[in-house]
Coordinates of C-alpha atoms and ligand atoms in Angstrom, one line a residue:
X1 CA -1.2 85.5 13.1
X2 CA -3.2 82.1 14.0
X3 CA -4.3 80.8 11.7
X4 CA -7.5 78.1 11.1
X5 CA -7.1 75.1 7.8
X6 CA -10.5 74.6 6.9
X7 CA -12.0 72.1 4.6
X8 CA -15.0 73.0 2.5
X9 CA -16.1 70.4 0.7
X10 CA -16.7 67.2 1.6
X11 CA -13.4 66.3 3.4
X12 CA -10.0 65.2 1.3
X13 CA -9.2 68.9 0.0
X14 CA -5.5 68.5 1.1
X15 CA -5.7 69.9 4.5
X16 CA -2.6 67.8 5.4
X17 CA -0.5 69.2 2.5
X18 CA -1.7 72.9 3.1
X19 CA -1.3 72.4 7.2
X20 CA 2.4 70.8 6.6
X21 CA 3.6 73.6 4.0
X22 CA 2.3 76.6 6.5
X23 CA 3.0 74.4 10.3
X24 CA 6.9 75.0 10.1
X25 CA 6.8 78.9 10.7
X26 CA 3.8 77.8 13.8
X27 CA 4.8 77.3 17.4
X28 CA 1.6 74.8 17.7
X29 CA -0.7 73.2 15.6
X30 CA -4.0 71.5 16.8
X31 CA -6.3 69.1 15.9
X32 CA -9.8 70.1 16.9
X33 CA -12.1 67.6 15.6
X34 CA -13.3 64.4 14.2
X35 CA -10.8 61.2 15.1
X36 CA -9.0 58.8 12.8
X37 CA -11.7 58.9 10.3
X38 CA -9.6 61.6 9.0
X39 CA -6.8 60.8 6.6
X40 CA -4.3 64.0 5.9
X41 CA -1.8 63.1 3.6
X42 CA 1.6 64.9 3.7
X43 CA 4.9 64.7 2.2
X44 CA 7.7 65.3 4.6
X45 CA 11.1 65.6 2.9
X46 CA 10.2 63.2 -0.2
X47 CA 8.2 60.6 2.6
X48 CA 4.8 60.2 2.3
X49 CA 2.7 59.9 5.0
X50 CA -1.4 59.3 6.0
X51 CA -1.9 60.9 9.2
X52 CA -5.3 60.0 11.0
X53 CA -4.9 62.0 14.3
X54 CA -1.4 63.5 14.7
X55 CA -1.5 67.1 13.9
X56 CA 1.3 68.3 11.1
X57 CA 3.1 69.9 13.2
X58 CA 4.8 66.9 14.6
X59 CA 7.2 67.0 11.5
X60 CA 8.9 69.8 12.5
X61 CA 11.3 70.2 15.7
X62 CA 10.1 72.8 18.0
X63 CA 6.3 72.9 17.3
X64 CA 4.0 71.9 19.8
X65 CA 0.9 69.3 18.3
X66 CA -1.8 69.8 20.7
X67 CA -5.5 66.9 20.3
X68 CA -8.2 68.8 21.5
X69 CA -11.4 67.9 23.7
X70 CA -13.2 68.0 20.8
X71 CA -11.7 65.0 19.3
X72 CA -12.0 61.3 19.7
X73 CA -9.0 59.3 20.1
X74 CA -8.2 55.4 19.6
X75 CA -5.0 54.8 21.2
X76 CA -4.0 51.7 19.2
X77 CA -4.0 54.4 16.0
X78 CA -2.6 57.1 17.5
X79 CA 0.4 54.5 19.0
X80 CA 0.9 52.9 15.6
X81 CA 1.3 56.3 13.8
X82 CA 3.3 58.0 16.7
X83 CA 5.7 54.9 16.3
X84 CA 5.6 55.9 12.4
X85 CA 6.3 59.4 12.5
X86 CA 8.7 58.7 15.3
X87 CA 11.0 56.6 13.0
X88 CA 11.3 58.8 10.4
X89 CA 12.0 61.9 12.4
X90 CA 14.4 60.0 14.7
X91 CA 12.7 61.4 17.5
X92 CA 9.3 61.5 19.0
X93 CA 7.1 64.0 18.1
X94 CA 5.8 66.5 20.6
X95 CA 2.6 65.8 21.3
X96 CA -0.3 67.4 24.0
X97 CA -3.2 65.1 24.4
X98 CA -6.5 66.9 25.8
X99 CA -7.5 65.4 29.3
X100 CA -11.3 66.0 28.1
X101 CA -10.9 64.4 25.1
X102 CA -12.9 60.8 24.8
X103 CA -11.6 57.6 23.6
X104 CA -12.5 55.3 21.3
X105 CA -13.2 52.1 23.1
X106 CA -13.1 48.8 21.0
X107 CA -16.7 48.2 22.0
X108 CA -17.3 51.4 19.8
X109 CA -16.1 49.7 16.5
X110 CA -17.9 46.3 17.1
X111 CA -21.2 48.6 18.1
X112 CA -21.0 50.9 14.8
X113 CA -20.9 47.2 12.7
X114 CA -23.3 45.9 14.4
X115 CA -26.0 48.6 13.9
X116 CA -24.6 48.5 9.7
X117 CA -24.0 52.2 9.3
X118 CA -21.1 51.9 7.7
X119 CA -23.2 50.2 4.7
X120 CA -26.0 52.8 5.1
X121 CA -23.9 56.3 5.1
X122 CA -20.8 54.8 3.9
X123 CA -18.8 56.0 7.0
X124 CA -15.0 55.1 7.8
X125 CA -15.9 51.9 10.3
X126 CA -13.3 53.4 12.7
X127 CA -15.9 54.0 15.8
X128 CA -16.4 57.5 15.2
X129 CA -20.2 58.1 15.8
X130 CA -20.3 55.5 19.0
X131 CA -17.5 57.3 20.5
X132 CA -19.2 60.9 20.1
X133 CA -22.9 59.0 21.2
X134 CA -20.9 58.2 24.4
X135 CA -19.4 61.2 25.1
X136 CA -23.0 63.3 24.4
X137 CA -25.0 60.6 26.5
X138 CA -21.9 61.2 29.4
X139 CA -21.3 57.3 29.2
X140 CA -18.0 58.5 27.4
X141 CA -14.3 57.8 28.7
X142 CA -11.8 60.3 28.6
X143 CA -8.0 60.4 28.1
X144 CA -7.8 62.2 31.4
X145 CA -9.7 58.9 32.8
X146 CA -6.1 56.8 32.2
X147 CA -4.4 58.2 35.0
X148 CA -7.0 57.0 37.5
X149 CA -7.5 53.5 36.8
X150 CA -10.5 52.6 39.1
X151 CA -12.5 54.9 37.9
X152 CA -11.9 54.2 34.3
X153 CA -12.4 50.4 35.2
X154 CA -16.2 51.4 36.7
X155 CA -16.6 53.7 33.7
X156 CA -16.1 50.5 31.3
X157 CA -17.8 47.7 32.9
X158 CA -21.4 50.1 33.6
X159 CA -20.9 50.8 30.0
X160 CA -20.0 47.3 28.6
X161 CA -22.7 45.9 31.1
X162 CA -25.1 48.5 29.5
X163 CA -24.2 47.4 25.5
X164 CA -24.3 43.7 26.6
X165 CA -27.7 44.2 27.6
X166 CA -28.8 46.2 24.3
X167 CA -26.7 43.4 21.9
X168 CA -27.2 40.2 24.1
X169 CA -26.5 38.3 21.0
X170 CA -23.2 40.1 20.3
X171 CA -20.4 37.4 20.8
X172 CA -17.9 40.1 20.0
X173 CA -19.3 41.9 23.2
X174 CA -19.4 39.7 25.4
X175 CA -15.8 38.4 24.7
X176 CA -14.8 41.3 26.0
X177 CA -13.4 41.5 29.3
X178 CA -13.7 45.3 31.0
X179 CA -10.1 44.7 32.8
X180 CA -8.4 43.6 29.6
X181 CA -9.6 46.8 28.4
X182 CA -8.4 48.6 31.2
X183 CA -5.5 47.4 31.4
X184 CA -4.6 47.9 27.4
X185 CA -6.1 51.1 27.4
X186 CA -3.4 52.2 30.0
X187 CA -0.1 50.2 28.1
X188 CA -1.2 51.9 24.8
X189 CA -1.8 55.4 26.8
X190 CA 1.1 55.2 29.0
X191 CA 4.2 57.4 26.5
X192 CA 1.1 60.1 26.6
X193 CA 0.9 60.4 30.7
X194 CA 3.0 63.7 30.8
X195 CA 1.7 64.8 28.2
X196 CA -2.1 64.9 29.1
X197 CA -2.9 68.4 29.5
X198 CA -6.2 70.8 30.2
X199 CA -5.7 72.0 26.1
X200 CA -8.0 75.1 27.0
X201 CA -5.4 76.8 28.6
X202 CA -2.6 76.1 26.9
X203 CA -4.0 76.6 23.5
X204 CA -5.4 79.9 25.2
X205 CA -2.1 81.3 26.2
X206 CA -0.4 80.8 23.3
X207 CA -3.3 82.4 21.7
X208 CA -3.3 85.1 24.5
X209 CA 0.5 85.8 23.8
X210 CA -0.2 86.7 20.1
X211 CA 2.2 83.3 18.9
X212 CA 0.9 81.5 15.6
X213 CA -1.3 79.1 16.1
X214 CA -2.5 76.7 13.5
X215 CA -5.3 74.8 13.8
X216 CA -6.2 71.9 11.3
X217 CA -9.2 71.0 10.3
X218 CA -10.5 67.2 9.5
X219 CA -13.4 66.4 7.3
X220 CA -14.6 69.4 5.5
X221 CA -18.0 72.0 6.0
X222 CA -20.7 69.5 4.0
X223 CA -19.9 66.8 6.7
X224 CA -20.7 69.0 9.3
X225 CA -23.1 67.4 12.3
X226 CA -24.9 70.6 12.5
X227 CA -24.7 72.2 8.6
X228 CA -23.7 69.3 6.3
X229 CA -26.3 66.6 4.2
X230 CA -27.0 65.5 7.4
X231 CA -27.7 62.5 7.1
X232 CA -24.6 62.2 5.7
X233 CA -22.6 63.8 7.8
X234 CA -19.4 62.9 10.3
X235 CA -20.3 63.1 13.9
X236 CA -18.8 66.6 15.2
X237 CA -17.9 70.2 14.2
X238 CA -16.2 70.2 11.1
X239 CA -16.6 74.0 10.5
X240 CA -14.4 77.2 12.5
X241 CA -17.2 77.6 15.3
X242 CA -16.3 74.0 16.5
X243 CA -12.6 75.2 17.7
X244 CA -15.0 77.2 20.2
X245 CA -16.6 74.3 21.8
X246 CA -13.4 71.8 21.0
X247 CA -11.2 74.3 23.6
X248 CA -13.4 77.4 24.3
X249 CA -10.3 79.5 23.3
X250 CA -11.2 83.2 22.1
X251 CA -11.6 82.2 18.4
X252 CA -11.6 85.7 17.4
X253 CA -7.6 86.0 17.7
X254 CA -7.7 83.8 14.5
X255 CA -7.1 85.8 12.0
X256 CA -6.7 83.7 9.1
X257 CA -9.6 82.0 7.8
X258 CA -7.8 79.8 5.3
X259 CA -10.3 77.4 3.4
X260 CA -8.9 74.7 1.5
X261 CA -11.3 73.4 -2.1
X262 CA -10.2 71.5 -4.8
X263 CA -10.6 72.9 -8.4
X264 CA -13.1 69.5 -8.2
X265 CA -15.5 67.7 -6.2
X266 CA -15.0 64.8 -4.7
X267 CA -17.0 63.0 -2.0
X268 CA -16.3 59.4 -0.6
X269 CA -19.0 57.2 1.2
X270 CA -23.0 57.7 0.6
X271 CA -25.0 61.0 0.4
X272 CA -26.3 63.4 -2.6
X273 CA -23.4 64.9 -4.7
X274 CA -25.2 67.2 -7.4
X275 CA -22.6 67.5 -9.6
X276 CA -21.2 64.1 -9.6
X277 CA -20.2 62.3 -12.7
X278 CA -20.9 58.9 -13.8
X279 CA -18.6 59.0 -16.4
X280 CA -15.5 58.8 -18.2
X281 CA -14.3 62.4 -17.5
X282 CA -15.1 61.5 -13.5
X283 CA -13.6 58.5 -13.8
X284 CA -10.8 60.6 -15.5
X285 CA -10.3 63.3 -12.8
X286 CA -10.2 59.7 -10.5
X287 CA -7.4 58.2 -12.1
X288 CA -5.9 61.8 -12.6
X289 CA -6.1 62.8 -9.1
X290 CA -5.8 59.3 -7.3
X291 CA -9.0 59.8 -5.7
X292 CA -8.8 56.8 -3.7
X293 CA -9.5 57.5 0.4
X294 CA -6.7 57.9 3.0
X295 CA -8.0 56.4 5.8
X296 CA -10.0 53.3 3.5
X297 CA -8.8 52.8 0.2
X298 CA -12.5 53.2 -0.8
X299 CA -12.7 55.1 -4.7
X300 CA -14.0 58.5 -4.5
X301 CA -16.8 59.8 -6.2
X302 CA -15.9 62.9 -8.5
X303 CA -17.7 65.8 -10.2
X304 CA -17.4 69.5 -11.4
X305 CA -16.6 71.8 -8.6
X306 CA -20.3 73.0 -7.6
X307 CA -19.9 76.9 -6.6
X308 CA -23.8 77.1 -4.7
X309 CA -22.0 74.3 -2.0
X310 CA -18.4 76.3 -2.0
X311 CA -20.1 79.7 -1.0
X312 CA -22.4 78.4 1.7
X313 CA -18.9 76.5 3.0
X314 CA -17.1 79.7 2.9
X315 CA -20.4 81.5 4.9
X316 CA -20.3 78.5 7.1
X317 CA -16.6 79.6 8.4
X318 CA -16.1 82.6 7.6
X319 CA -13.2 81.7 5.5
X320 CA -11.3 84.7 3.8
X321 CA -8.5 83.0 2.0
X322 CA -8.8 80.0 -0.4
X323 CA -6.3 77.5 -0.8
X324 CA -7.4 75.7 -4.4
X325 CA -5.5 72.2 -4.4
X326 CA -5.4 69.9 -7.5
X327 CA -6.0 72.2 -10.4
X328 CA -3.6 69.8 -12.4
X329 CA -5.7 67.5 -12.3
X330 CA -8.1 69.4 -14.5
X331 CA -5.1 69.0 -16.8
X332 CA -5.9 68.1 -20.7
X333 CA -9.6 69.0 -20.1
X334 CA -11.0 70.9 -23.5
X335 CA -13.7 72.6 -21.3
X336 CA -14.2 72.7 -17.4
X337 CA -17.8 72.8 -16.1
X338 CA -18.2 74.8 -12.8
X339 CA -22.2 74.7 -11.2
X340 CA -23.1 77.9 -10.4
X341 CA -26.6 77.4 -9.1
X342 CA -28.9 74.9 -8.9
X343 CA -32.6 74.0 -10.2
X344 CA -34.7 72.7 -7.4
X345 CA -38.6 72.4 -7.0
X346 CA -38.6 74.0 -10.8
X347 CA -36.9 77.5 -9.9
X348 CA -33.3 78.1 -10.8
X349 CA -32.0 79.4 -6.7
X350 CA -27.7 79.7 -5.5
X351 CA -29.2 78.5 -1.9
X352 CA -27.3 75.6 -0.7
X353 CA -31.0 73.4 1.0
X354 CA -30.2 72.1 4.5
X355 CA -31.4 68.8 3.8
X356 CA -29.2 66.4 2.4
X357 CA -33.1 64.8 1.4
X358 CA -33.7 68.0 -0.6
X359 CA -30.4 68.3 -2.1
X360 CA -30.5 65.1 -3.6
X361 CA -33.3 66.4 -5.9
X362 CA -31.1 69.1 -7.2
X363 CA -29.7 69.5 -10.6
X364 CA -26.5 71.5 -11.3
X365 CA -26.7 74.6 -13.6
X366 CA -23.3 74.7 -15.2
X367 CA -21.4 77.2 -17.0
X368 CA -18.1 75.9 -19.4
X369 CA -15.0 77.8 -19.0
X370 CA -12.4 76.6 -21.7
X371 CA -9.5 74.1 -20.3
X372 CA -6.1 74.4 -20.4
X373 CA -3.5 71.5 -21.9
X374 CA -1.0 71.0 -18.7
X375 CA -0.8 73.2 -15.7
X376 CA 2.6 75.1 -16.1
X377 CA 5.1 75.3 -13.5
X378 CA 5.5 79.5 -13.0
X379 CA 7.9 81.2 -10.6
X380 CA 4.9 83.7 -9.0
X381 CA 1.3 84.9 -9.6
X382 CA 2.1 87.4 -11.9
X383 CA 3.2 84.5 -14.3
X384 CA 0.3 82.9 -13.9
X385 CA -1.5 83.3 -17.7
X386 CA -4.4 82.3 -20.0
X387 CA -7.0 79.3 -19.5
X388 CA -5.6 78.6 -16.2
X389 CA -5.5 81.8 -14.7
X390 CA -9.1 82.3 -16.1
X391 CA -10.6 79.9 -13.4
X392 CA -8.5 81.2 -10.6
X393 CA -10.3 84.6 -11.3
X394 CA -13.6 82.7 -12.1
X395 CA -13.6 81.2 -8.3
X396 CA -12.1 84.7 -6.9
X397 CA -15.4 86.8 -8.3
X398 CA -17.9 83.5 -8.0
X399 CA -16.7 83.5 -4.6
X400 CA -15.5 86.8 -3.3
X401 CA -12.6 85.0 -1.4
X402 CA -9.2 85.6 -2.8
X403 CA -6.8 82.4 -3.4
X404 CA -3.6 83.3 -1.8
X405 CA -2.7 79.3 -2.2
X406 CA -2.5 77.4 -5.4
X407 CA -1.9 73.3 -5.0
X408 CA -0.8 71.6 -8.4
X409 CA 0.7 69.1 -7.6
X410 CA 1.1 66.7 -3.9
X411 CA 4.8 67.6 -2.6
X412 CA 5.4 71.3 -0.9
X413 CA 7.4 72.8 -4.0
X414 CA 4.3 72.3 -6.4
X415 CA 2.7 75.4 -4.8
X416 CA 2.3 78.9 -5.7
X417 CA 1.6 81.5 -2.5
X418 CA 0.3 84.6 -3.2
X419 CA 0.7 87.8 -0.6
X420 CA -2.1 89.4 0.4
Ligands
LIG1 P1 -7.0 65.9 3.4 O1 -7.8 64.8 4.1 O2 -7.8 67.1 3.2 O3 -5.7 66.1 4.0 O4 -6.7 65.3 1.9 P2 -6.2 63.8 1.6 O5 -4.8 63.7 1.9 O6 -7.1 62.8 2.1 O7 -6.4 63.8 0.0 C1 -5.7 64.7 -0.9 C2 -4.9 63.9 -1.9 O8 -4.5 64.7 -2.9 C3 -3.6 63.3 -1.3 O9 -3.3 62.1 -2.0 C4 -2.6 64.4 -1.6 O10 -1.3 63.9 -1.7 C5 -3.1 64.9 -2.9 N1 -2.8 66.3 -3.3 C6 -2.9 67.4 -2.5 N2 -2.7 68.5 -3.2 C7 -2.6 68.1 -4.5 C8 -2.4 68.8 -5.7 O11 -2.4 70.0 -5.8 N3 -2.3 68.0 -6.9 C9 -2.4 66.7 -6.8 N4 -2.3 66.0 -8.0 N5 -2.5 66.0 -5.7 C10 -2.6 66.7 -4.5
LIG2 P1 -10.4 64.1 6.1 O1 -10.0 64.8 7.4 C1 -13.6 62.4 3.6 C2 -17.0 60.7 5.7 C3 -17.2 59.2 5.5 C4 -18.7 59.1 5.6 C5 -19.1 60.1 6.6 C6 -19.3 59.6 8.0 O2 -9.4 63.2 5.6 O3 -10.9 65.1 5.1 P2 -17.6 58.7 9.9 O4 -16.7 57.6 9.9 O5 -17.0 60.0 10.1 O6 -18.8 58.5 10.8 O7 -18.2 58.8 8.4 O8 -18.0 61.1 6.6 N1 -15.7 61.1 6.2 C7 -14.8 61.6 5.4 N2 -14.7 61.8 4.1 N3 -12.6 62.8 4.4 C8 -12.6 62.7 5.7 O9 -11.7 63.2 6.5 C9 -13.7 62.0 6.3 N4 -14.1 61.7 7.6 C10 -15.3 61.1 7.5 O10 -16.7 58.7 4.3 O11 -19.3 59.4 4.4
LIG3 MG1 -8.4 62.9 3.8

């Protein structure tokens, strides 16, 4: 069955580790969204590795890794961690890139410093919103673009003639020279050339021939353009309708809904977090769970999990499986908060407010639910007992999604699957 790895929170659930464990029984996993502001950590064979834009399936022989349309590419990162991966595996990993999807230009970094938004929402400074302003405002470039080189060359000097005139102060700009672009836009592009496909069909077929297709998610439902605390937000379609517009593939022949939460919360860069904690115990579950981001370094910000957020995530996607990572890290705890709704404008409501404005004035209702001293290592479900089995159950009924996955701990072996 295809199958879709959702995040619902906001981003860094452990969509790498849950997409790596499930990728080697797939014939093709994809990569639908966002660029290399993501940061999916995975542990191949004892090797640990932060992957910004390949999809997981490159660690295993035989899977296809497709980029969608829907995502933005820089070449220099996807070279650097191709070269990466590469090394390990002793071969190169088998790679589609979407001829529709855009690239990150250089001038797109420069442009997102210059206007200071990584100071105002906190975001990862890798180009992301530029690149999807481009490609909405059709001033983008596209990988398809690198195999005609004149047209690529007019596409970057009308658009770097275009910023110059916006930032004529800009000495980063205007040391920029549109055929030096060019020209290392194609050398970093050029291993790709073959491999530069119309994703919509081939993602379609396999789809069409019933084969399992996974697709990963990046960032998580809260960060949603559309449905997240817009303003602080990522730039695309974080949630299971984006695969629709990402490669207009018939989304219903995917099955499996599979959303990925932490037994936490956890949010990095700016934006209201109702159940964060400015505290010891946060600063605990920090140190605990190495909250510290993939793709930055920057330290997260860490709370209870907040149950009004995780149902409107799960309504967002339709998600009908949960994967709960990181439960050890609740580890020790003599009682674990959970929010189950929130007071806002003086009524006690379980509506998740639209407005990232609005949900900043929000205050978390909590109920305790006792802790548990170490997360135990058991052989299946049935073993699972006590404390800890508690607040699976908790989530299961709060939510009305079963867990079939149970993270506690980062490699592939601390995991406990459930069947359905
Ligand atoms: P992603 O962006 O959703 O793939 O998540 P990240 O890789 O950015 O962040 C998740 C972090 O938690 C990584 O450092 C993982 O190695 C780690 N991790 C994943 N699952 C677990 C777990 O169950 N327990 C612990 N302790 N760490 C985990
Ligand atoms: P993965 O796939 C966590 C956050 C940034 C910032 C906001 C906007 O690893 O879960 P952007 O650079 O996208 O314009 O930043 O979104 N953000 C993430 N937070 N995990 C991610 O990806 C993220 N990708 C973007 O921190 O608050
Ligand atoms: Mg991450």
């Amino acid at each position: 069955m295809a199958t879709a790895v959702l995040g619902l929170q906001w981003g860094d659930e452990g969509k790498g580790k849950i997409t790596h464990l499930l990728a080697g029984s797939a014939s093709m996993v994809v990569r639908w969204n966002g660029g290399p502001n993501a940061g999916h950590t995975v542990i191949d064979r004892g090797v640990k590795f932060g992957t910004h834009l390949l999809p997981a399936g490159v660690f295993y022989e035989g899977v296809t890794s497709v980029i969608a349309g829907g995502v933005v590419v820089d070449l220099a990162v996807l070279r650097e961690e191709h070269d990466a991966v590469a090394r390990h595996l002793g071969r190169a990993p088998r790679l589609l890139l979407a001829e529709n999807a855009h690239l990150i230009m250089p001038y797109h970094r420069i442009l997102e410093d210059a206007e200071g938004s990584g100071a105002r929402f906190g975001t990862t400074r890798r180009g992301i919103a530029p690149a999807y302003r481009d490609k909405a405002a059709h001033v983008g470039v596209r990988v398809g673009d690198l195999l005609e080189p004149r047209r690529l060359r007019d596409k970057v000097a009308w658009r770097l003639d275009l910023l110059r005139r916006e930032w004529p102060s800009s000495a980063e700009l205007r040391a920029l020279d549109p055929d030096d672009l060019v020209a290392s836009q194609i050398a970093l592009g050029r291993p790709w050339f073959e491999s530069i496909v119309e994703a919509s069909s081939v993602v379609g077929r396999a789809l069409a021939a019933g084969e399992e297709v996974m697709f990963e998610g990046a960032q998580g439902a809260l960060l949603d353009v559309d449905f997240g605390t817009y303003p602080y937000v990522t730039s695309s379609s974080t949630l299971f309708g984006g695969i629709a517009t990402s490669l207009a593939v018939d989304v219903g022949r995917i099955g499996r809904r599979l959303g990925v939460t932490k037994a936490y919360q956890t949010r990095v860069g700016e934006g209201p977090f109702p159940t964060e904690l400015n505290d010891p115990t946060g600063a605990g579950l920090r140190d605990r769970g190495g909250e510290f981001g993939t793709t930055t370094g920057r330290p997260r910000r860490c709370g209870w999990l907040d149950l009004v957020a995780l149902r409107y995530a799960i309504r967002l996607n339709g998600a009908n499986e949960l994967a709960l990572t990181k439960v050890d890290v609740l580890d020790g705890l003599a009682k674990i908060k959970v929010c189950r709704a929130y007071r806002l404008d003086g009524k006690v409501t379980e509506e998740f407010p639209l407005s990232g404005e609005r949900l900043a004035t929000a205050e978390p209702v909590y109920e305790e639910l006792a802790g548990w001293p170490t997360w135990r290592r058991v052989a299946s479900w049935d073993e699972l007992a006590g404390a800890a089995r508690n607040y699976v159950q908790f989530i299961e009924e709060a939510t009305g999604v079963p867990v079939t996955i149970l993270s506690y701990g980062p490699s592939p072996e601390d995991t406990l699957h459930r069947a359905l």
